[in-house]
Amino acid sequence: TGATGSAIATPTDLVKITFQQEAGRMNSEGIYITGLRKGYPPKYRNTFAAFYGIYHEHGLRGLYKGCTPTIARAALLTAAQLATYDHTKYTLKTNDIMN
């Protein structure tokens, strides 16, 4: 289901958001000159370093921070899609639009 997939992907989404949060232009020394981390170097070198850093600093729970609303959203979205698909298929078959 959507909730399961979302639960599995939550750590990846967290790392993506972490990189988006600190995005900006850097000077030749590797220091941000724009963005939220202006004046500082990037917190993580790459994706694997971010996974390791978050896990090392916050543990496994840190990788799943904010997962509850993400999983709930995915579950509701999947339920709505299935219901819409089923109703549409029923309507099309009832009106002989689809065999």
C-alpha positions as a Markdown table, in Angstrom:
| # | Residue | x | y | z |
|---|---|---|---|---|
| 1 | Thr | 0.0 | 0.0 | 0.0 |
| 2 | Gly | 1.0 | 3.6 | -0.1 |
| 3 | Ala | 1.5 | 3.7 | 3.6 |
| 4 | Thr | 4.1 | 0.9 | 3.5 |
| 5 | Gly | 6.0 | 2.5 | 0.6 |
| 6 | Ser | 6.0 | 5.8 | 2.4 |
| 7 | Ala | 7.2 | 4.3 | 5.6 |
| 8 | Ile | 10.1 | 2.6 | 3.7 |
| 9 | Ala | 11.0 | 5.8 | 1.8 |
| 10 | Thr | 10.8 | 8.2 | 4.8 |
| 11 | Pro | 14.5 | 8.3 | 5.5 |
| 12 | Thr | 15.3 | 9.1 | 1.9 |
| 13 | Asp | 12.7 | 11.8 | 1.9 |
| 14 | Leu | 14.3 | 13.2 | 5.1 |
| 15 | Val | 17.7 | 13.3 | 3.5 |
| 16 | Lys | 16.3 | 15.0 | 0.4 |
| 17 | Ile | 14.6 | 17.7 | 2.5 |
| 18 | Thr | 17.8 | 18.2 | 4.4 |
| 19 | Phe | 19.7 | 18.9 | 1.2 |
| 20 | Gln | 17.0 | 21.2 | -0.1 |
| 21 | Gln | 16.9 | 23.1 | 3.1 |
| 22 | Glu | 20.6 | 24.0 | 2.9 |
| 23 | Ala | 20.7 | 24.7 | -0.8 |
| 24 | Gly | 22.5 | 27.8 | -2.0 |
| 25 | Arg | 25.5 | 29.0 | -4.0 |
| 26 | Met | 29.0 | 28.3 | -2.7 |
| 27 | Asn | 32.2 | 30.2 | -3.1 |
| 28 | Ser | 35.5 | 28.6 | -4.1 |
| 29 | Glu | 36.3 | 27.6 | -0.5 |
| 30 | Gly | 33.1 | 25.6 | -0.3 |
| 31 | Ile | 31.2 | 28.0 | 1.9 |
| 32 | Tyr | 27.6 | 29.0 | 1.1 |
| 33 | Ile | 27.2 | 32.6 | 0.0 |
| 34 | Thr | 23.4 | 32.4 | -0.2 |
| 35 | Gly | 20.6 | 30.4 | 1.4 |
| 36 | Leu | 19.8 | 29.4 | 5.0 |
| 37 | Arg | 23.4 | 28.2 | 5.7 |
| 38 | Lys | 25.1 | 31.4 | 4.4 |
| 39 | Gly | 28.6 | 31.6 | 5.8 |
| 40 | Tyr | 28.8 | 27.9 | 6.6 |
| 41 | Pro | 30.0 | 24.8 | 4.7 |
| 42 | Pro | 27.5 | 22.1 | 3.7 |
| 43 | Lys | 26.6 | 19.9 | 6.7 |
| 44 | Tyr | 27.0 | 16.7 | 4.6 |
| 45 | Arg | 29.2 | 15.9 | 1.6 |
| 46 | Asn | 26.8 | 13.5 | 0.0 |
| 47 | Thr | 23.7 | 11.3 | 0.5 |
| 48 | Phe | 25.5 | 8.5 | 2.2 |
| 49 | Ala | 27.2 | 11.0 | 4.6 |
| 50 | Ala | 23.8 | 12.5 | 5.4 |
| 51 | Phe | 22.3 | 9.0 | 6.2 |
| 52 | Tyr | 25.2 | 8.2 | 8.4 |
| 53 | Gly | 25.3 | 11.6 | 10.1 |
| 54 | Ile | 21.6 | 11.7 | 10.9 |
| 55 | Tyr | 21.7 | 8.1 | 12.1 |
| 56 | His | 24.9 | 8.8 | 14.2 |
| 57 | Glu | 23.5 | 12.0 | 15.7 |
| 58 | His | 19.8 | 10.9 | 16.3 |
| 59 | Gly | 19.7 | 7.2 | 15.9 |
| 60 | Leu | 17.1 | 5.2 | 13.9 |
| 61 | Arg | 14.3 | 7.4 | 15.2 |
| 62 | Gly | 16.1 | 10.4 | 13.7 |
| 63 | Leu | 15.7 | 8.9 | 10.2 |
| 64 | Tyr | 12.0 | 8.5 | 10.8 |
| 65 | Lys | 11.4 | 12.0 | 12.1 |
| 66 | Gly | 8.1 | 13.3 | 10.7 |
| 67 | Cys | 7.0 | 10.0 | 9.4 |
| 68 | Thr | 3.5 | 10.0 | 10.9 |
| 69 | Pro | 1.9 | 12.7 | 8.8 |
| 70 | Thr | 3.8 | 11.4 | 5.7 |
| 71 | Ile | 2.4 | 7.9 | 6.1 |
| 72 | Ala | -1.1 | 9.1 | 6.9 |
| 73 | Arg | -1.1 | 11.3 | 3.8 |
| 74 | Ala | 0.0 | 8.3 | 1.7 |
| 75 | Ala | -2.6 | 6.0 | 3.2 |
| 76 | Leu | -5.4 | 8.5 | 2.6 |
| 77 | Leu | -4.2 | 9.2 | -1.0 |
| 78 | Thr | -4.1 | 5.5 | -1.8 |
| 79 | Ala | -7.5 | 4.9 | -0.3 |
| 80 | Ala | -9.0 | 7.8 | -2.4 |
| 81 | Gln | -7.3 | 6.5 | -5.6 |
| 82 | Leu | -8.6 | 3.0 | -5.1 |
| 83 | Ala | -12.2 | 4.2 | -4.3 |
| 84 | Thr | -12.1 | 6.5 | -7.3 |
| 85 | Tyr | -10.8 | 3.8 | -9.6 |
| 86 | Asp | -13.4 | 1.3 | -8.5 |
| 87 | His | -16.3 | 3.7 | -8.8 |
| 88 | Thr | -15.2 | 4.9 | -12.3 |
| 89 | Lys | -14.8 | 1.3 | -13.5 |
| 90 | Tyr | -18.2 | 0.4 | -12.2 |
| 91 | Thr | -19.8 | 3.5 | -13.8 |
| 92 | Leu | -18.1 | 2.8 | -17.2 |
| 93 | Lys | -19.2 | -0.9 | -17.2 |
| 94 | Thr | -22.8 | 0.0 | -16.1 |
| 95 | Asn | -23.2 | 2.4 | -18.9 |
| 96 | Asp | -21.7 | 0.0 | -21.5 |
| 97 | Ile | -18.8 | 2.4 | -22.2 |
| 98 | Met | -16.3 | -0.3 | -21.2 |
| 99 | Asn | -16.6 | -4.0 | -21.9 |
